[in-house]
Amino acid sequence: MDARILLIEDDPSIREVTAIGLGAAGFEVTTAADGVDGLERFRADPYDLILLDVMLPRLDGYEVARQVRRTSTLPIVMLTARGDTMDVVVGLEAGADDYVRKPFDLPELIARIRAALRRAGTTADEETELAIGNLAIDIAGRTVTRDGTDIPLTRTEFDLLIELVRHAGQVLSRDVLLDRVWGYDYLGDSRLVDVAIQRLRSKVETDPAVPELIQTVRGSGYKAVR
């Protein structure tokens, strides 16, 4: 089996079809029909990734993600029926690493899952520390501090910051960031990059409305200052 996936989805038909498709792709799938059951299964057994619907009975997907994030850095891919920018913002803030809009094609979903698993399995290279402005980045420890105070980042936010800082002064397009941080290009949605940049700025910039560390290059992409 490639990996163990916890699928939390309340729609029986989507749950069944998705579980069958993921099983055929080599994944071991456990399902849950609501947020409370999903959290219980998460706490009872080890998984490699959570596939999480946003709209769930008893406990919605956002709250499930928040509770998972209290104890785990497990990759979370959220399923949303709307895909509105605000849904993406809330999902990323809750701790999701990626999102897929319904209705989705199974090959796309499987590609997103494999990309998230690859990112989760990436190990740090020989470079152990980076700095930008008054931020200190410990790559091995996956921590960011400002003047000794920890700044909590999600896995994706941390990877995005690392990619930008490693190429400080260089403009990285949205497509490049999708490929390097999320692990896909033709499947990508550039809004995902924009929202992730916004969330990252809200945490690392002194004034997110006037960013000094991560700048937008209109029509081209983003860059970290040297």
mmCIF file of C-alpha atoms in Angstrom:
data_model
loop_
_atom_site.group_PDB
_atom_site.id
_atom_site.type_symbol
_atom_site.label_atom_id
_atom_site.label_comp_id
_atom_site.label_asym_id
_atom_site.label_seq_id
_atom_site.Cartn_x
_atom_site.Cartn_y
_atom_site.Cartn_z
ATOM 1 C CA MET A 1 0.000 0.000 0.000
ATOM 2 C CA ASP A 2 1.192 3.512 -0.794
ATOM 3 C CA ALA A 3 -0.197 5.200 2.303
ATOM 4 C CA ARG A 4 -3.010 5.099 4.832
ATOM 5 C CA ILE A 5 -5.679 7.724 4.218
ATOM 6 C CA LEU A 6 -8.488 8.818 6.505
ATOM 7 C CA LEU A 7 -11.416 10.005 4.380
ATOM 8 C CA ILE A 8 -13.948 12.098 6.313
ATOM 9 C CA GLU A 9 -16.964 12.719 4.076
ATOM 10 C CA ASP A 10 -20.668 12.732 4.952
ATOM 11 C CA ASP A 11 -22.082 12.132 1.459
ATOM 12 C CA PRO A 12 -22.396 8.317 1.147
ATOM 13 C CA SER A 13 -22.036 8.215 -2.633
ATOM 14 C CA ILE A 14 -18.962 10.483 -2.708
ATOM 15 C CA ARG A 15 -17.455 8.601 0.225
ATOM 16 C CA GLU A 16 -17.945 5.204 -1.416
ATOM 17 C CA VAL A 17 -16.776 6.183 -4.905
ATOM 18 C CA THR A 18 -13.741 8.046 -3.554
ATOM 19 C CA ALA A 19 -12.749 5.190 -1.257
ATOM 20 C CA ILE A 20 -13.002 2.691 -4.103
ATOM 21 C CA GLY A 21 -10.973 4.914 -6.436
ATOM 22 C CA LEU A 22 -8.254 5.548 -3.854
ATOM 23 C CA GLY A 23 -8.136 1.847 -3.024
ATOM 24 C CA ALA A 24 -7.665 1.019 -6.698
ATOM 25 C CA ALA A 25 -4.774 3.529 -6.764
ATOM 26 C CA GLY A 26 -3.021 1.580 -4.010
ATOM 27 C CA PHE A 27 -4.061 3.497 -0.912
ATOM 28 C CA GLU A 28 -5.446 1.956 2.262
ATOM 29 C CA VAL A 29 -8.576 3.956 3.068
ATOM 30 C CA THR A 30 -10.519 4.308 6.309
ATOM 31 C CA THR A 31 -13.752 6.300 6.149
ATOM 32 C CA ALA A 32 -15.766 8.391 8.588
ATOM 33 C CA ALA A 33 -19.170 9.991 8.009
ATOM 34 C CA ASP A 34 -18.899 13.006 10.325
ATOM 35 C CA GLY A 35 -16.366 15.160 12.112
ATOM 36 C CA VAL A 36 -16.650 13.555 15.529
ATOM 37 C CA ASP A 37 -16.233 10.035 14.142
ATOM 38 C CA GLY A 38 -13.355 11.262 12.007
ATOM 39 C CA LEU A 39 -11.485 12.670 15.011
ATOM 40 C CA GLU A 40 -12.024 9.453 16.938
ATOM 41 C CA ARG A 41 -10.552 7.417 14.098
ATOM 42 C CA PHE A 42 -7.636 9.840 13.748
ATOM 43 C CA ARG A 43 -6.818 9.443 17.437
ATOM 44 C CA ALA A 44 -7.186 5.675 17.393
ATOM 45 C CA ASP A 45 -4.946 4.728 14.451
ATOM 46 C CA PRO A 46 -1.954 6.125 12.531
ATOM 47 C CA TYR A 47 -2.550 7.666 9.099
ATOM 48 C CA ASP A 48 -0.393 9.310 6.465
ATOM 49 C CA LEU A 49 -2.968 11.854 5.227
ATOM 50 C CA ILE A 50 -6.469 13.128 5.970
ATOM 51 C CA LEU A 51 -8.909 13.850 3.165
ATOM 52 C CA LEU A 52 -11.417 16.152 4.818
ATOM 53 C CA ASP A 53 -14.754 17.524 3.671
ATOM 54 C CA VAL A 54 -15.558 21.055 4.833
ATOM 55 C CA MET A 55 -19.295 20.663 5.418
ATOM 56 C CA LEU A 56 -19.698 17.857 7.972
ATOM 57 C CA PRO A 57 -22.380 17.070 10.550
ATOM 58 C CA ARG A 58 -21.662 17.368 14.284
ATOM 59 C CA LEU A 59 -18.236 18.976 13.718
ATOM 60 C CA ASP A 60 -17.263 20.791 10.523
ATOM 61 C CA GLY A 61 -14.042 20.229 8.636
ATOM 62 C CA TYR A 62 -12.434 23.452 9.809
ATOM 63 C CA GLU A 63 -12.754 22.464 13.461
ATOM 64 C CA VAL A 64 -11.566 18.931 12.710
ATOM 65 C CA ALA A 65 -8.448 20.390 11.054
ATOM 66 C CA ARG A 66 -7.812 22.693 14.020
ATOM 67 C CA GLN A 67 -8.031 19.813 16.480
ATOM 68 C CA VAL A 68 -5.773 17.606 14.359
ATOM 69 C CA ARG A 69 -3.208 20.407 14.183
ATOM 70 C CA ARG A 70 -2.975 20.587 17.969
ATOM 71 C CA THR A 71 -1.096 17.293 17.998
ATOM 72 C CA SER A 72 -0.077 16.430 14.423
ATOM 73 C CA THR A 73 1.545 17.787 11.264
ATOM 74 C CA LEU A 74 -0.214 15.127 9.174
ATOM 75 C CA PRO A 75 -1.010 16.424 5.656
ATOM 76 C CA ILE A 76 -4.628 17.566 5.301
ATOM 77 C CA VAL A 77 -6.336 17.966 1.929
ATOM 78 C CA MET A 78 -9.734 19.633 2.233
ATOM 79 C CA LEU A 79 -12.713 19.041 -0.052
ATOM 80 C CA THR A 80 -14.941 22.043 -0.651
ATOM 81 C CA ALA A 81 -18.088 22.307 -2.716
ATOM 82 C CA ARG A 82 -17.706 26.043 -3.265
ATOM 83 C CA GLY A 83 -14.035 26.848 -3.559
ATOM 84 C CA ASP A 84 -14.638 30.485 -2.619
ATOM 85 C CA THR A 85 -11.526 32.403 -1.669
ATOM 86 C CA MET A 86 -12.819 32.782 1.889
ATOM 87 C CA ASP A 87 -13.238 29.003 2.162
ATOM 88 C CA VAL A 88 -9.619 28.614 1.116
ATOM 89 C CA VAL A 89 -8.466 31.239 3.628
ATOM 90 C CA VAL A 90 -10.315 29.584 6.507
ATOM 91 C CA GLY A 91 -9.118 26.133 5.459
ATOM 92 C CA LEU A 92 -5.466 27.137 5.280
ATOM 93 C CA GLU A 93 -5.700 28.996 8.565
ATOM 94 C CA ALA A 94 -7.222 25.896 10.168
ATOM 95 C CA GLY A 95 -4.170 23.950 9.067
ATOM 96 C CA ALA A 96 -5.025 22.460 5.680
ATOM 97 C CA ASP A 97 -2.172 21.930 3.227
ATOM 98 C CA ASP A 98 -4.259 21.911 0.053
ATOM 99 C CA TYR A 99 -7.846 21.906 -1.143
ATOM 100 C CA VAL A 100 -9.806 20.304 -3.972
ATOM 101 C CA ARG A 101 -13.102 21.615 -5.299
ATOM 102 C CA LYS A 102 -16.105 19.358 -5.778
ATOM 103 C CA PRO A 103 -16.991 17.803 -8.113
ATOM 104 C CA PHE A 104 -13.478 16.492 -8.634
ATOM 105 C CA ASP A 105 -11.897 13.999 -11.000
ATOM 106 C CA LEU A 106 -10.251 11.071 -9.228
ATOM 107 C CA PRO A 107 -6.972 11.371 -11.184
ATOM 108 C CA GLU A 108 -6.665 14.999 -10.045
ATOM 109 C CA LEU A 109 -7.460 14.085 -6.442
ATOM 110 C CA ILE A 110 -4.930 11.259 -6.484
ATOM 111 C CA ALA A 111 -2.275 13.605 -7.918
ATOM 112 C CA ARG A 112 -2.960 16.135 -5.149
ATOM 113 C CA ILE A 113 -2.729 13.413 -2.497
ATOM 114 C CA ARG A 114 0.552 12.066 -3.853
ATOM 115 C CA ALA A 115 1.978 15.611 -3.994
ATOM 116 C CA ALA A 116 1.000 16.267 -0.373
ATOM 117 C CA LEU A 117 2.560 12.964 0.699
ATOM 118 C CA ARG A 118 5.783 13.794 -1.153
ATOM 119 C CA ARG A 119 5.992 17.159 0.589
ATOM 120 C CA ALA A 120 5.412 15.551 3.966
ATOM 121 C CA GLY A 121 8.223 13.092 3.307
ATOM 122 C CA THR A 122 10.753 15.709 2.198
ATOM 123 C CA THR A 123 13.772 15.899 4.470
ATOM 124 C CA ALA A 124 15.902 18.952 5.121
ATOM 125 C CA ASP A 125 19.099 19.336 3.152
ATOM 126 C CA GLU A 126 22.503 20.394 4.472
ATOM 127 C CA GLU A 127 21.359 24.004 4.881
ATOM 128 C CA THR A 128 20.045 24.319 8.433
ATOM 129 C CA GLU A 129 19.366 28.015 9.015
ATOM 130 C CA LEU A 130 18.088 30.992 7.044
ATOM 131 C CA ALA A 131 17.247 34.572 7.940
ATOM 132 C CA ILE A 132 15.192 37.372 6.451
ATOM 133 C CA GLY A 133 14.665 40.704 8.156
ATOM 134 C CA ASN A 134 14.266 39.980 11.844
ATOM 135 C CA LEU A 135 13.151 36.392 11.236
ATOM 136 C CA ALA A 136 15.334 33.387 12.052
ATOM 137 C CA ILE A 137 14.410 30.146 10.288
ATOM 138 C CA ASP A 138 15.504 26.765 11.644
ATOM 139 C CA ILE A 139 15.033 24.413 8.688
ATOM 140 C CA ALA A 140 15.743 21.155 10.510
ATOM 141 C CA GLY A 141 13.517 22.099 13.429
ATOM 142 C CA ARG A 142 10.933 23.668 11.080
ATOM 143 C CA THR A 143 10.563 26.706 13.316
ATOM 144 C CA VAL A 144 10.473 30.456 12.674
ATOM 145 C CA THR A 145 11.189 33.031 15.357
ATOM 146 C CA ARG A 146 11.150 36.816 15.549
ATOM 147 C CA ASP A 147 13.464 38.178 18.224
ATOM 148 C CA GLY A 148 13.272 34.840 20.020
ATOM 149 C CA THR A 149 9.471 34.528 19.844
ATOM 150 C CA ASP A 150 8.054 31.573 17.944
ATOM 151 C CA ILE A 151 5.816 32.241 14.942
ATOM 152 C CA PRO A 152 3.538 29.241 14.364
ATOM 153 C CA LEU A 153 3.293 28.331 10.678
ATOM 154 C CA THR A 154 1.518 25.484 8.953
ATOM 155 C CA ARG A 155 3.608 22.999 6.985
ATOM 156 C CA THR A 156 2.706 24.686 3.694
ATOM 157 C CA GLU A 157 3.359 28.196 5.007
ATOM 158 C CA PHE A 158 6.786 27.097 6.239
ATOM 159 C CA ASP A 159 7.665 25.459 2.906
ATOM 160 C CA LEU A 160 6.488 28.552 1.035
ATOM 161 C CA LEU A 161 8.633 30.834 3.206
ATOM 162 C CA ILE A 162 11.672 28.594 2.722
ATOM 163 C CA GLU A 163 11.252 28.572 -1.059
ATOM 164 C CA LEU A 164 11.000 32.362 -1.207
ATOM 165 C CA VAL A 165 13.880 33.043 1.179
ATOM 166 C CA ARG A 166 16.199 30.579 -0.544
ATOM 167 C CA HIS A 167 15.668 32.578 -3.725
ATOM 168 C CA ALA A 168 15.647 36.026 -2.129
ATOM 169 C CA GLY A 169 15.645 38.799 -4.707
ATOM 170 C CA GLN A 170 14.381 36.447 -7.412
ATOM 171 C CA VAL A 171 10.796 36.687 -8.665
ATOM 172 C CA LEU A 172 8.991 33.339 -8.421
ATOM 173 C CA SER A 173 5.838 32.998 -10.493
ATOM 174 C CA ARG A 174 2.689 31.419 -9.128
ATOM 175 C CA ASP A 175 3.216 28.397 -11.385
ATOM 176 C CA VAL A 176 6.747 27.914 -10.073
ATOM 177 C CA LEU A 177 5.541 28.142 -6.473
ATOM 178 C CA LEU A 178 2.732 25.684 -7.172
ATOM 179 C CA ASP A 179 5.233 23.241 -8.604
ATOM 180 C CA ARG A 180 7.894 23.637 -5.910
ATOM 181 C CA VAL A 181 5.720 23.993 -2.818
ATOM 182 C CA TRP A 182 2.550 22.086 -3.645
ATOM 183 C CA GLY A 183 4.146 19.673 -6.074
ATOM 184 C CA TYR A 184 1.981 20.166 -9.145
ATOM 185 C CA ASP A 185 1.577 22.661 -11.944
ATOM 186 C CA TYR A 186 -1.093 21.880 -14.519
ATOM 187 C CA LEU A 187 -3.515 20.947 -11.739
ATOM 188 C CA GLY A 188 -2.859 24.124 -9.818
ATOM 189 C CA ASP A 189 -5.092 27.012 -8.905
ATOM 190 C CA SER A 190 -3.164 30.278 -8.621
ATOM 191 C CA ARG A 191 -5.583 31.481 -5.942
ATOM 192 C CA LEU A 192 -4.070 28.884 -3.639
ATOM 193 C CA VAL A 193 -0.724 30.673 -3.881
ATOM 194 C CA ASP A 194 -2.275 34.119 -3.363
ATOM 195 C CA VAL A 195 -4.190 33.022 -0.283
ATOM 196 C CA ALA A 196 -1.173 31.232 1.184
ATOM 197 C CA ILE A 197 0.959 34.345 0.650
ATOM 198 C CA GLN A 198 -1.685 36.440 2.426
ATOM 199 C CA ARG A 199 -1.744 34.039 5.383
ATOM 200 C CA LEU A 200 2.054 33.925 5.529
ATOM 201 C CA ARG A 201 2.287 37.717 5.484
ATOM 202 C CA SER A 202 -0.262 37.968 8.290
ATOM 203 C CA LYS A 203 2.152 36.016 10.468
ATOM 204 C CA VAL A 204 5.635 37.166 9.459
ATOM 205 C CA GLU A 205 5.167 40.800 8.413
ATOM 206 C CA THR A 206 5.172 43.589 10.966
ATOM 207 C CA ASP A 207 2.420 45.254 8.938
ATOM 208 C CA PRO A 208 0.818 42.773 6.499
ATOM 209 C CA ALA A 209 -0.869 45.661 4.670
ATOM 210 C CA VAL A 210 2.563 47.065 3.819
ATOM 211 C CA PRO A 211 4.728 43.961 3.363
ATOM 212 C CA GLU A 212 8.463 44.454 3.647
ATOM 213 C CA LEU A 213 9.713 40.858 3.536
ATOM 214 C CA ILE A 214 7.567 39.245 0.842
ATOM 215 C CA GLN A 215 6.774 41.545 -2.049
ATOM 216 C CA THR A 216 4.342 41.252 -4.937
ATOM 217 C CA VAL A 217 5.753 41.821 -8.394
ATOM 218 C CA ARG A 218 2.669 42.772 -10.372
ATOM 219 C CA GLY A 219 1.995 40.448 -13.274
ATOM 220 C CA SER A 220 4.932 38.206 -12.404
ATOM 221 C CA GLY A 221 4.688 36.676 -8.943
ATOM 222 C CA TYR A 222 6.348 37.127 -5.556
ATOM 223 C CA LYS A 223 9.820 37.609 -4.167
ATOM 224 C CA ALA A 224 11.504 37.759 -0.779
ATOM 225 C CA VAL A 225 13.726 40.765 -0.149
ATOM 226 C CA ARG A 226 17.472 40.163 -0.006
#
